[in-house]
Amino acid sequence: MSSSKLRHHEKTYDVVVVGGGPGGLPAAIAAARGGARTLLVEATAALGGAAASGLGVLGFLDRQGNRALGGFAQEFMDRLAAVGGAIGHFPCPVHNSISPVSPDMVKIVAVQMCREAGVDILFNNSMMDAEVVDGTVQAITVFGKLTTTRIQARTFIDGTGDGDLAFAAGARFESGQEGTGEMQPSTLMFTVTGHDLDKFFTYLDDNPAAMGIKEDYAAGYNVDFLRKHRGHCFIGLTDLVAQAQADGDFTIPRNQFITISTPSDRHLAINTSRLTRIDSSDPIELSDGLERGYLQVLELLQFMRTYVPGFESAELSQIAPALGVRETRHFVGDYRLTFEDVDTKAAEHDAVALSGYNIDIHSGTGDGIELEVVDEAFGIPYGCLVPQGVDGLLLSGRTISVDSRVFASARVMGTCMAIGEAAGTAAALALRHNTSVREVDVPTLQAQLVERGAILPQSALQTA
Ligand SMILES: Cc1cc2nc3c(=O)[nH]c(=O)nc-3n(C[C@H](O)[C@H](O)[C@H](O)COP(=O)(O)OP(=O)(O)OC[C@H]3O[C@@H](n4cnc5c(N)ncnc54)[C@H](O)[C@@H]3O)c2cc1C
């Protein structure tokens, strides 16, 4: 006789979204708003994913300054702003735009919006398994607090970042970048307080070479820009980092220091820890990355206090609830968007989201960042959300089917929100029309998204 104390629950929904980050949260809310009984399963104790770490949201403006995002993404920012958790979109010569958000307000507003839309949330539960019958996902099992819960649904949406649900369902994927399999590094984000930005800017006045992105890539990216734009991302201090490395005080494989504004003047997010040569979809490597990440946070705090003018009294104010993972699995969808397609606009007419950010690849083995301008926002076709060979499942957020260069642009949080809204809206449409998500009529989906304020390319609007 088994002495197991393991409990078991059974549930049934129309739509189940796994992962409550920028890809999963809008998917759940859009599905519920479309009339689907929706469950959002989240492994941690907070919604928001990487948006709950102090990072600013990228993707609202493209290189030309044109709006690339509306719909849920803008609504979420408006809701955050109403409670002091966002302060608007700031243009940026490096990042096109940056929209600072409060990591804790993200967690709260996400719950508020789920409740208003009627989304049920299951926190502290992780994917365990998926049941696939004749190529269609029928049910998943999740685990939390000595309890397994088997959930049947008509449509499942993978918002786990790593694609744990699609992986469990047997969907095809590639790991990391084409050819090398190298994955962009992971980072443990944290925020500090007690710093003196005026003193820091005065140091930059006296040391203009400390601005890490040069004018030929980003005209106007100088200390005056940082002063004038309350929301900004500073990248630089190459010399101070080199000096600390020479002194044995900086062992992180990184040649620059990065700060990001939050909506609070008193809190600054630090995006400088770096875990290279790590596959964060593997639990052992993820755990090891976290261990090293915590130690890097301390090293960075000491670096700031010792080497960086204006940060002598910096104190730790928050460590992100999870390791920030840039890249792991890329799934293969009915359509795989390549950068050549972006150039030729081959798939724009099927677009359900716009990507307005540049190519931004953090080296997974070295210490640098590769940046390349993308001139204007490009469309992400619906087929990138539909995993090849598996029915009843949609991909959202950074799991979608794109090549490494497209990924390096489309992975940002604003774009992930637009993708998520498209996935959730498609799931609700499939339910209403009694079709599978693979068969959703793309012009009808595009029309609904536009009605909700989403921004799509002109060629997509002609079919919508
Ligand atoms: C260090 C770093 C810096 C970045 N900088 C920026 C930036 O400045 N601006 C920007 O816009 N973007 C930035 N990005 C990119 C962006 O944050 C991510 O690509 C984006 O958050 C991906 O969204 P997602 O919802 O797919 O994944 P995530 O944000 O990772 O969210 C996934 C969610 O799923 C949950 N989950 C995972 N596995 C399971 C499971 N098995 N079961 C249940 N739940 C699960 C997680 O807990 C999490 O809540 C950065 C990323 C990193 C890592």
PDB file of C-alpha atoms in Angstrom, residues 227-406:
ATOM      1  CA  ARG A 227      20.135  64.305 -17.507  1.00  0.00           C
ATOM      2  CA  LYS A 228      17.194  65.323 -19.671  1.00  0.00           C
ATOM      3  CA  HIS A 229      15.509  61.928 -19.881  1.00  0.00           C
ATOM      4  CA  ARG A 230      14.219  60.685 -16.569  1.00  0.00           C
ATOM      5  CA  GLY A 231      13.782  57.225 -18.144  1.00  0.00           C
ATOM      6  CA  HIS A 232      17.074  55.985 -19.589  1.00  0.00           C
ATOM      7  CA  CYS A 233      19.514  53.118 -19.683  1.00  0.00           C
ATOM      8  CA  PHE A 234      23.179  53.900 -19.051  1.00  0.00           C
ATOM      9  CA  ILE A 235      25.787  51.612 -20.632  1.00  0.00           C
ATOM     10  CA  GLY A 236      29.465  52.292 -20.052  1.00  0.00           C
ATOM     11  CA  LEU A 237      32.282  52.624 -17.476  1.00  0.00           C
ATOM     12  CA  THR A 238      34.520  50.365 -19.563  1.00  0.00           C
ATOM     13  CA  ASP A 239      37.660  51.874 -17.991  1.00  0.00           C
ATOM     14  CA  LEU A 240      36.448  51.521 -14.392  1.00  0.00           C
ATOM     15  CA  VAL A 241      35.411  47.911 -15.043  1.00  0.00           C
ATOM     16  CA  ALA A 242      38.858  47.223 -16.586  1.00  0.00           C
ATOM     17  CA  GLN A 243      40.550  48.825 -13.595  1.00  0.00           C
ATOM     18  CA  ALA A 244      38.499  46.735 -11.150  1.00  0.00           C
ATOM     19  CA  GLN A 245      39.282  43.619 -13.197  1.00  0.00           C
ATOM     20  CA  ALA A 246      43.010  44.428 -13.031  1.00  0.00           C
ATOM     21  CA  ASP A 247      42.673  44.859  -9.247  1.00  0.00           C
ATOM     22  CA  GLY A 248      40.952  41.471  -8.988  1.00  0.00           C
ATOM     23  CA  ASP A 249      37.707  43.103  -7.838  1.00  0.00           C
ATOM     24  CA  PHE A 250      35.559  42.313 -10.883  1.00  0.00           C
ATOM     25  CA  THR A 251      35.404  38.694 -11.994  1.00  0.00           C
ATOM     26  CA  ILE A 252      32.117  38.940 -13.948  1.00  0.00           C
ATOM     27  CA  PRO A 253      32.587  38.309 -17.694  1.00  0.00           C
ATOM     28  CA  ARG A 254      31.338  41.742 -18.669  1.00  0.00           C
ATOM     29  CA  ASN A 255      33.207  44.792 -19.990  1.00  0.00           C
ATOM     30  CA  GLN A 256      30.591  47.418 -19.117  1.00  0.00           C
ATOM     31  CA  PHE A 257      28.240  48.492 -16.374  1.00  0.00           C
ATOM     32  CA  ILE A 258      24.506  48.988 -17.086  1.00  0.00           C
ATOM     33  CA  THR A 259      21.925  50.913 -15.040  1.00  0.00           C
ATOM     34  CA  ILE A 260      18.226  51.300 -15.841  1.00  0.00           C
ATOM     35  CA  SER A 261      15.845  53.927 -14.448  1.00  0.00           C
ATOM     36  CA  THR A 262      12.815  52.794 -12.520  1.00  0.00           C
ATOM     37  CA  PRO A 263       9.779  55.033 -11.936  1.00  0.00           C
ATOM     38  CA  SER A 264      11.224  55.889  -8.519  1.00  0.00           C
ATOM     39  CA  ASP A 265      14.071  58.459  -8.398  1.00  0.00           C
ATOM     40  CA  ARG A 266      15.490  56.543  -5.473  1.00  0.00           C
ATOM     41  CA  HIS A 267      15.760  53.118  -7.107  1.00  0.00           C
ATOM     42  CA  LEU A 268      17.967  52.141 -10.014  1.00  0.00           C
ATOM     43  CA  ALA A 269      18.056  48.706 -11.625  1.00  0.00           C
ATOM     44  CA  ILE A 270      21.444  47.114 -12.353  1.00  0.00           C
ATOM     45  CA  ASN A 271      21.700  44.845 -15.399  1.00  0.00           C
ATOM     46  CA  THR A 272      25.357  43.838 -15.087  1.00  0.00           C
ATOM     47  CA  SER A 273      25.602  40.361 -13.596  1.00  0.00           C
ATOM     48  CA  ARG A 274      26.330  37.829 -16.338  1.00  0.00           C
ATOM     49  CA  LEU A 275      26.131  34.048 -16.365  1.00  0.00           C
ATOM     50  CA  THR A 276      27.747  32.791 -19.556  1.00  0.00           C
ATOM     51  CA  ARG A 277      27.908  29.255 -20.985  1.00  0.00           C
ATOM     52  CA  ILE A 278      24.691  28.292 -19.238  1.00  0.00           C
ATOM     53  CA  ASP A 279      21.540  26.588 -20.494  1.00  0.00           C
ATOM     54  CA  SER A 280      18.936  27.956 -18.091  1.00  0.00           C
ATOM     55  CA  SER A 281      16.281  25.506 -19.326  1.00  0.00           C
ATOM     56  CA  ASP A 282      18.275  22.845 -17.440  1.00  0.00           C
ATOM     57  CA  PRO A 283      17.386  22.939 -13.716  1.00  0.00           C
ATOM     58  CA  ILE A 284      20.894  22.100 -12.514  1.00  0.00           C
ATOM     59  CA  GLU A 285      22.510  24.775 -14.669  1.00  0.00           C
ATOM     60  CA  LEU A 286      19.764  27.249 -13.705  1.00  0.00           C
ATOM     61  CA  SER A 287      20.382  26.588 -10.025  1.00  0.00           C
ATOM     62  CA  ASP A 288      24.138  26.955 -10.440  1.00  0.00           C
ATOM     63  CA  GLY A 289      23.525  30.187 -12.378  1.00  0.00           C
ATOM     64  CA  LEU A 290      21.435  31.537  -9.525  1.00  0.00           C
ATOM     65  CA  GLU A 291      24.133  30.697  -6.964  1.00  0.00           C
ATOM     66  CA  ARG A 292      26.738  32.515  -9.029  1.00  0.00           C
ATOM     67  CA  GLY A 293      24.268  35.338  -9.693  1.00  0.00           C
ATOM     68  CA  TYR A 294      23.765  36.044  -5.978  1.00  0.00           C
ATOM     69  CA  LEU A 295      27.529  36.229  -5.462  1.00  0.00           C
ATOM     70  CA  GLN A 296      27.849  38.540  -8.475  1.00  0.00           C
ATOM     71  CA  VAL A 297      25.268  40.896  -6.948  1.00  0.00           C
ATOM     72  CA  LEU A 298      27.519  41.325  -3.904  1.00  0.00           C
ATOM     73  CA  GLU A 299      30.592  41.800  -6.097  1.00  0.00           C
ATOM     74  CA  LEU A 300      28.768  44.469  -8.106  1.00  0.00           C
ATOM     75  CA  LEU A 301      27.604  46.276  -4.995  1.00  0.00           C
ATOM     76  CA  GLN A 302      31.193  46.385  -3.764  1.00  0.00           C
ATOM     77  CA  PHE A 303      32.384  47.525  -7.203  1.00  0.00           C
ATOM     78  CA  MET A 304      29.881  50.384  -7.172  1.00  0.00           C
ATOM     79  CA  ARG A 305      30.810  51.490  -3.668  1.00  0.00           C
ATOM     80  CA  THR A 306      34.552  51.340  -4.321  1.00  0.00           C
ATOM     81  CA  TYR A 307      34.959  52.482  -7.918  1.00  0.00           C
ATOM     82  CA  VAL A 308      31.929  54.405  -9.152  1.00  0.00           C
ATOM     83  CA  PRO A 309      31.568  58.071  -8.157  1.00  0.00           C
ATOM     84  CA  GLY A 310      28.036  58.656  -6.870  1.00  0.00           C
ATOM     85  CA  PHE A 311      27.532  55.055  -5.755  1.00  0.00           C
ATOM     86  CA  GLU A 312      29.721  55.118  -2.611  1.00  0.00           C
ATOM     87  CA  SER A 313      26.638  54.720  -0.382  1.00  0.00           C
ATOM     88  CA  ALA A 314      24.592  52.464  -2.671  1.00  0.00           C
ATOM     89  CA  GLU A 315      22.455  49.892  -0.877  1.00  0.00           C
ATOM     90  CA  LEU A 316      20.702  46.839  -2.226  1.00  0.00           C
ATOM     91  CA  SER A 317      16.937  47.424  -2.440  1.00  0.00           C
ATOM     92  CA  GLN A 318      15.647  44.313  -4.248  1.00  0.00           C
ATOM     93  CA  ILE A 319      16.863  41.189  -6.020  1.00  0.00           C
ATOM     94  CA  ALA A 320      14.684  39.932  -8.896  1.00  0.00           C
ATOM     95  CA  PRO A 321      12.373  37.012  -8.004  1.00  0.00           C
ATOM     96  CA  ALA A 322      14.009  34.801 -10.636  1.00  0.00           C
ATOM     97  CA  LEU A 323      17.101  34.542 -12.783  1.00  0.00           C
ATOM     98  CA  GLY A 324      16.669  36.631 -15.944  1.00  0.00           C
ATOM     99  CA  VAL A 325      17.005  34.224 -18.862  1.00  0.00           C
ATOM    100  CA  ARG A 326      17.601  35.780 -22.290  1.00  0.00           C
ATOM    101  CA  GLU A 327      17.669  32.745 -24.531  1.00  0.00           C
ATOM    102  CA  THR A 328      17.108  28.987 -24.446  1.00  0.00           C
ATOM    103  CA  ARG A 329      14.798  27.073 -26.816  1.00  0.00           C
ATOM    104  CA  HIS A 330      13.415  28.416 -30.081  1.00  0.00           C
ATOM    105  CA  PHE A 331      10.461  26.367 -31.316  1.00  0.00           C
ATOM    106  CA  VAL A 332       9.773  25.629 -34.952  1.00  0.00           C
ATOM    107  CA  GLY A 333       6.397  26.927 -36.027  1.00  0.00           C
ATOM    108  CA  ASP A 334       4.240  26.681 -39.117  1.00  0.00           C
ATOM    109  CA  TYR A 335       6.187  29.795 -40.115  1.00  0.00           C
ATOM    110  CA  ARG A 336       9.754  30.602 -39.101  1.00  0.00           C
ATOM    111  CA  LEU A 337      10.511  34.295 -39.468  1.00  0.00           C
ATOM    112  CA  THR A 338      14.044  34.940 -40.726  1.00  0.00           C
ATOM    113  CA  PHE A 339      15.805  38.242 -41.026  1.00  0.00           C
ATOM    114  CA  GLU A 340      15.719  37.920 -44.834  1.00  0.00           C
ATOM    115  CA  ASP A 341      11.898  37.844 -44.609  1.00  0.00           C
ATOM    116  CA  VAL A 342      12.023  40.969 -42.508  1.00  0.00           C
ATOM    117  CA  ASP A 343      13.996  42.711 -45.250  1.00  0.00           C
ATOM    118  CA  THR A 344      11.648  41.595 -48.023  1.00  0.00           C
ATOM    119  CA  LYS A 345       8.502  41.954 -45.884  1.00  0.00           C
ATOM    120  CA  ALA A 346       7.549  38.491 -47.152  1.00  0.00           C
ATOM    121  CA  ALA A 347       5.205  37.709 -44.281  1.00  0.00           C
ATOM    122  CA  GLU A 348       4.004  41.167 -43.207  1.00  0.00           C
ATOM    123  CA  HIS A 349       0.431  40.568 -44.399  1.00  0.00           C
ATOM    124  CA  ASP A 350       0.011  37.815 -41.760  1.00  0.00           C
ATOM    125  CA  ALA A 351       1.435  39.933 -38.926  1.00  0.00           C
ATOM    126  CA  VAL A 352      -0.263  39.854 -35.528  1.00  0.00           C
ATOM    127  CA  ALA A 353       2.383  41.890 -33.661  1.00  0.00           C
ATOM    128  CA  LEU A 354       5.083  44.452 -34.451  1.00  0.00           C
ATOM    129  CA  SER A 355       8.711  44.272 -33.341  1.00  0.00           C
ATOM    130  CA  GLY A 356      10.254  47.730 -33.084  1.00  0.00           C
ATOM    131  CA  TYR A 357      13.542  47.041 -31.320  1.00  0.00           C
ATOM    132  CA  ASN A 358      17.050  46.628 -32.722  1.00  0.00           C
ATOM    133  CA  ILE A 359      19.193  43.496 -32.850  1.00  0.00           C
ATOM    134  CA  ASP A 360      20.796  43.201 -29.429  1.00  0.00           C
ATOM    135  CA  ILE A 361      22.886  40.094 -28.781  1.00  0.00           C
ATOM    136  CA  HIS A 362      24.711  39.701 -25.489  1.00  0.00           C
ATOM    137  CA  SER A 363      27.606  37.307 -25.949  1.00  0.00           C
ATOM    138  CA  GLY A 364      26.974  33.943 -24.342  1.00  0.00           C
ATOM    139  CA  THR A 365      30.685  33.193 -24.103  1.00  0.00           C
ATOM    140  CA  GLY A 366      32.468  36.539 -24.073  1.00  0.00           C
ATOM    141  CA  ASP A 367      32.050  39.917 -22.401  1.00  0.00           C
ATOM    142  CA  GLY A 368      30.484  42.140 -25.082  1.00  0.00           C
ATOM    143  CA  ILE A 369      27.202  43.100 -26.740  1.00  0.00           C
ATOM    144  CA  GLU A 370      26.499  43.151 -30.499  1.00  0.00           C
ATOM    145  CA  LEU A 371      24.099  45.924 -31.523  1.00  0.00           C
ATOM    146  CA  GLU A 372      22.677  46.469 -35.001  1.00  0.00           C
ATOM    147  CA  VAL A 373      20.057  48.997 -36.003  1.00  0.00           C
ATOM    148  CA  VAL A 374      16.719  47.760 -37.357  1.00  0.00           C
ATOM    149  CA  ASP A 375      15.418  50.690 -39.395  1.00  0.00           C
ATOM    150  CA  GLU A 376      11.703  50.206 -38.881  1.00  0.00           C
ATOM    151  CA  ALA A 377       9.321  47.956 -36.991  1.00  0.00           C
ATOM    152  CA  PHE A 378       8.543  44.637 -38.654  1.00  0.00           C
ATOM    153  CA  GLY A 379       5.596  42.264 -38.424  1.00  0.00           C
ATOM    154  CA  ILE A 380       5.525  38.884 -36.698  1.00  0.00           C
ATOM    155  CA  PRO A 381       3.202  36.518 -38.590  1.00  0.00           C
ATOM    156  CA  TYR A 382       0.675  34.316 -36.836  1.00  0.00           C
ATOM    157  CA  GLY A 383       2.418  31.139 -38.058  1.00  0.00           C
ATOM    158  CA  CYS A 384       5.354  31.925 -35.720  1.00  0.00           C
ATOM    159  CA  LEU A 385       2.978  31.262 -32.788  1.00  0.00           C
ATOM    160  CA  VAL A 386       1.732  27.894 -34.062  1.00  0.00           C
ATOM    161  CA  PRO A 387       4.126  25.012 -33.291  1.00  0.00           C
ATOM    162  CA  GLN A 388       4.702  22.687 -36.214  1.00  0.00           C
ATOM    163  CA  GLY A 389       3.146  19.241 -35.780  1.00  0.00           C
ATOM    164  CA  VAL A 390       1.292  19.950 -32.515  1.00  0.00           C
ATOM    165  CA  ASP A 391      -2.336  21.097 -32.241  1.00  0.00           C
ATOM    166  CA  GLY A 392      -4.147  22.754 -29.357  1.00  0.00           C
ATOM    167  CA  LEU A 393      -1.041  24.755 -28.497  1.00  0.00           C
ATOM    168  CA  LEU A 394       0.233  28.286 -29.151  1.00  0.00           C
ATOM    169  CA  LEU A 395       3.652  29.765 -28.453  1.00  0.00           C
ATOM    170  CA  SER A 396       3.962  33.170 -26.843  1.00  0.00           C
ATOM    171  CA  GLY A 397       6.705  35.527 -25.627  1.00  0.00           C
ATOM    172  CA  ARG A 398      10.268  34.567 -26.438  1.00  0.00           C
ATOM    173  CA  THR A 399       9.465  30.948 -27.406  1.00  0.00           C
ATOM    174  CA  ILE A 400       8.109  31.867 -30.875  1.00  0.00           C
ATOM    175  CA  SER A 401       9.463  30.536 -34.156  1.00  0.00           C
ATOM    176  CA  VAL A 402      12.071  33.031 -35.414  1.00  0.00           C
ATOM    177  CA  ASP A 403      15.750  32.961 -36.339  1.00  0.00           C
ATOM    178  CA  SER A 404      18.453  34.216 -33.958  1.00  0.00           C
ATOM    179  CA  ARG A 405      18.600  37.732 -35.404  1.00  0.00           C
ATOM    180  CA  VAL A 406      14.843  38.230 -35.371  1.00  0.00           C
TER     181      VAL A 406
END
